[in-house]
Tab-separated table of C-alpha atoms in Angstrom:
chain	number	residue	atom	x	y	z
A	1321	MET	CA	0.010	0.113	0.002
A	1322	ALA	CA	1.275	3.517	-0.932
A	1323	LEU	CA	1.727	6.393	1.622
A	1324	THR	CA	-1.272	8.783	0.640
A	1325	LYS	CA	-1.836	12.127	1.911
A	1326	ILE	CA	-5.157	12.657	3.602
A	1327	THR	CA	-5.248	16.262	4.381
A	1328	GLU	CA	-2.913	19.331	5.330
A	1329	THR	CA	-3.798	21.842	7.931
A	1330	PRO	CA	-1.916	25.166	8.005
A	1331	GLY	CA	-2.392	27.140	11.067
A	1332	SER	CA	-1.316	30.544	11.993
A	1333	GLY	CA	-1.805	32.128	15.517
A	1334	VAL	CA	-3.985	28.888	16.524
A	1335	THR	CA	-3.949	27.363	19.947
A	1336	ALA	CA	-4.951	23.978	18.658
A	1337	ILE	CA	-4.732	21.977	15.216
A	1338	ASN	CA	-7.003	18.771	15.678
A	1339	PHE	CA	-7.908	16.063	13.414
A	1340	ASP	CA	-11.747	14.789	13.992
A	1341	ALA	CA	-12.398	13.053	10.557
A	1342	ASP	CA	-10.718	10.598	8.467
A	1343	ILE	CA	-8.933	8.275	11.333
A	1344	ASP	CA	-10.657	5.163	10.682
A	1345	SER	CA	-10.417	1.583	9.301
A	1346	THR	CA	-9.000	2.720	5.855
A	1347	TYR	CA	-5.248	2.620	6.981
A	1348	LYS	CA	-3.329	0.646	9.617
A	1349	VAL	CA	-0.823	3.588	10.060
A	1350	TYR	CA	-1.658	6.982	10.189
A	1351	LYS	CA	1.409	9.399	9.746
A	1352	PHE	CA	1.059	13.158	10.954
A	1353	VAL	CA	3.810	15.563	9.688
A	1354	PHE	CA	3.898	18.653	11.751
A	1355	LEU	CA	6.153	21.428	9.962
A	1356	ASP	CA	7.746	24.759	11.099
A	1357	VAL	CA	6.033	24.732	14.591
A	1358	ASN	CA	6.797	27.976	16.042
A	1359	PRO	CA	5.065	29.331	19.191
A	1360	ALA	CA	4.044	33.257	19.305
A	1361	ALA	CA	5.836	34.197	22.427
A	1362	SER	CA	9.167	32.789	24.212
A	1363	SER	CA	8.763	30.515	27.442
A	1364	SER	CA	10.877	27.644	28.358
A	1365	SER	CA	7.610	26.165	29.806
A	1366	HIS	CA	6.228	25.665	26.140
A	1367	TYR	CA	5.727	22.242	25.237
A	1368	TRP	CA	4.498	20.872	21.852
A	1369	SER	CA	2.159	18.099	22.703
A	1370	PHE	CA	-0.458	15.625	21.483
A	1371	GLN	CA	-3.402	13.506	22.582
A	1372	GLY	CA	-5.942	11.310	21.088
A	1373	GLY	CA	-9.396	9.773	21.776
A	1374	ALA	CA	-12.887	9.210	20.141
A	1375	GLY	CA	-14.152	12.620	19.796
A	1376	SER	CA	-12.412	14.190	22.917
A	1377	TYR	CA	-8.592	14.442	24.222
A	1378	SER	CA	-8.304	12.603	27.423
A	1379	THR	CA	-7.405	8.884	26.398
A	1380	THR	CA	-5.135	7.253	29.116
A	1381	MET	CA	-1.697	6.533	27.646
A	1382	THR	CA	1.677	5.116	28.832
A	1383	THR	CA	4.569	6.689	27.163
A	1384	THR	CA	8.494	7.143	27.223
A	1385	PHE	CA	10.516	9.978	26.245
A	1386	TRP	CA	14.243	10.409	25.206
A	1387	LYS	CA	16.091	13.278	24.072
A	1388	SER	CA	19.667	14.203	22.598
A	1389	ALA	CA	20.681	17.910	22.828
A	1390	HIS	CA	23.668	19.809	21.818
A	1391	TYR	CA	23.952	23.401	22.883
A	1392	LEU	CA	25.774	26.714	21.859
A	1393	ASP	CA	27.917	26.630	24.736
A	1394	GLY	CA	29.376	23.373	23.819
A	1395	ALA	CA	27.484	21.186	26.213
A	1396	SER	CA	25.287	18.239	25.324
A	1397	GLY	CA	22.866	16.118	27.105
A	1398	GLU	CA	21.171	12.779	26.292
A	1399	GLY	CA	19.001	10.218	27.520
A	1400	PRO	CA	15.690	9.426	28.996
A	1401	ASP	CA	13.285	12.034	30.477
A	1402	MET	CA	10.863	10.437	32.712
A	1403	GLY	CA	9.478	13.523	33.914
A	1404	LEU	CA	8.270	14.122	30.451
A	1405	ALA	CA	6.746	10.459	30.156
A	1406	GLN	CA	3.312	9.662	31.373
A	1407	HIS	CA	2.449	6.303	33.490
A	1408	GLN	CA	-1.398	5.334	32.884
A	1409	GLU	CA	-2.175	9.380	32.457
A	1410	SER	CA	-4.575	11.225	30.519
A	1411	GLY	CA	-2.981	14.529	29.939
A	1412	TYR	CA	-1.454	15.674	26.785
A	1413	GLN	CA	1.738	13.862	25.900
A	1414	LYS	CA	4.960	16.369	25.605
A	1415	LEU	CA	6.757	15.896	22.714
A	1416	PHE	CA	9.277	18.984	22.515
A	1417	GLN	CA	10.095	21.464	25.209
A	1418	GLY	CA	11.082	25.111	24.479
A	1419	PRO	CA	10.796	25.977	20.949
A	1420	GLY	CA	11.292	29.835	20.731
A	1421	PRO	CA	9.265	32.529	18.666
A	1422	GLY	CA	11.976	33.432	16.337
A	1423	SER	CA	11.851	32.412	12.824
A	1424	THR	CA	15.041	30.005	13.036
A	1425	GLU	CA	13.484	28.386	16.475
A	1426	SER	CA	11.044	26.276	15.229
A	1427	LEU	CA	10.577	22.373	15.534
A	1428	SER	CA	9.444	19.626	12.999
A	1429	GLY	CA	8.476	16.005	13.339
A	1430	GLU	CA	6.593	12.922	12.649
A	1431	LEU	CA	4.078	10.991	14.813
A	1432	TYR	CA	3.177	7.643	13.647
A	1433	LEU	CA	-0.345	5.956	14.934
A	1434	PHE	CA	-0.635	2.119	14.493
A	1435	ASN	CA	-4.157	0.473	14.146
A	1436	PRO	CA	-6.329	3.244	15.496
A	1437	SER	CA	-9.390	1.546	14.429
A	1438	SER	CA	-8.941	-1.648	16.575
A	1439	THR	CA	-11.220	-2.504	19.119
A	1440	ALA	CA	-9.287	-5.281	20.596
A	1441	PHE	CA	-5.940	-4.070	21.189
A	1442	VAL	CA	-3.959	-0.816	22.703
A	1443	LYS	CA	-3.138	1.658	20.008
A	1444	HIS	CA	0.797	2.171	19.797
A	1445	PHE	CA	2.491	5.532	18.556
A	1446	ILE	CA	6.004	6.784	17.999
A	1447	CYS	CA	6.939	10.344	17.518
A	1448	ILE	CA	10.405	11.817	16.531
A	1449	THR	CA	11.173	15.520	16.568
A	1450	SER	CA	13.952	17.920	15.980
A	1451	GLY	CA	14.053	21.668	16.381
A	1452	ILE	CA	15.709	24.533	18.296
A	1453	TYR	CA	15.337	25.034	22.217
A	1454	GLY	CA	15.542	28.506	22.425
A	1455	PRO	CA	16.175	31.409	23.000
A	1456	TYR	CA	17.196	30.584	26.483
A	1457	ALA	CA	20.396	30.139	28.422
A	1458	ASN	CA	21.185	26.520	27.053
A	1459	ARG	CA	20.142	27.177	23.324
A	1460	GLY	CA	20.814	24.654	21.074
A	1461	VAL	CA	19.315	21.861	18.642
A	1462	THR	CA	17.294	19.095	20.348
A	1463	TYR	CA	16.006	15.733	19.237
A	1464	THR	CA	13.428	14.059	20.949
A	1465	GLN	CA	11.834	10.479	20.391
A	1466	THR	CA	8.608	9.477	22.174
A	1467	ALA	CA	6.789	6.191	21.844
A	1468	GLY	CA	3.778	4.579	23.773
A	1469	TYR	CA	0.235	3.261	23.710
A	1470	PHE	CA	-3.346	4.489	24.235
A	1471	ASN	CA	-4.553	2.160	26.838
A	1472	VAL	CA	-7.937	1.491	25.509
A	1473	ALA	CA	-9.805	-1.111	23.288
A	1474	THR	CA	-11.910	1.412	21.714
A	1475	ALA	CA	-11.032	3.172	18.470
A	1476	ILE	CA	-8.874	6.325	18.298
A	1477	THR	CA	-10.911	8.471	16.065
A	1478	SER	CA	-9.300	11.920	16.858
A	1479	ILE	CA	-5.545	13.213	17.403
A	1480	GLY	CA	-5.118	16.816	18.546
A	1481	PHE	CA	-1.739	19.091	18.688
A	1482	LYS	CA	-0.978	22.046	20.715
A	1483	MET	CA	1.361	23.925	22.928
A	1484	LEU	CA	0.566	22.384	26.618
A	1485	ASP	CA	-0.027	25.856	28.001
A	1486	ASP	CA	-2.600	26.607	25.249
A	1487	SER	CA	-0.610	29.692	23.578
A	1488	ALA	CA	-0.846	30.397	20.159
A	1489	PHE	CA	1.245	28.920	17.341
A	1490	ASP	CA	1.966	28.724	13.769
A	1491	ALA	CA	2.400	25.550	12.004
A	1492	THR	CA	1.389	23.139	9.241
A	1493	ILE	CA	0.180	19.643	10.016
A	1494	GLN	CA	-0.274	16.871	7.289
A	1495	MET	CA	-1.875	13.550	7.816
A	1496	TRP	CA	-1.268	10.758	5.535
A	1497	GLY	CA	-2.493	7.128	5.450
A	1498	LEU	CA	-0.546	4.035	5.025
């Protein structure tokens, strides 16, 4: 089966981009590509995040979060960050911390959702992001990997993306089916 573009949603000054249609049994894998995510204001408490469900965004999930970073001062860091993981929680999952508002401080990434229409199994996902953490004291390039599963045996029909603090952002998000 070929990769098929389902929809593309540009957003400017929005607080969320939601996909409430077209996630069904047509495809076994859904791929979300988010491009040039850029918050309207600067804050190290900004987190790019997502959640899913069946018409709502509060499904219980278990996740892991890993990051690698290289900062302008030459420092680096990598490894799991359990403070950004969820353990049977229903909040939005953090995917990236601290993108700045400048034109060179955005992030991009991909999220894969596997078999969302299953009513027998949990729904797994993986996500990778890359972007600029800044403009803070430790400004630099960050790469993250997040993986986990929605712990429900009901279909996931909605996926939503937002800054965790509900601040405005610009982004384009594409949804693909495979």
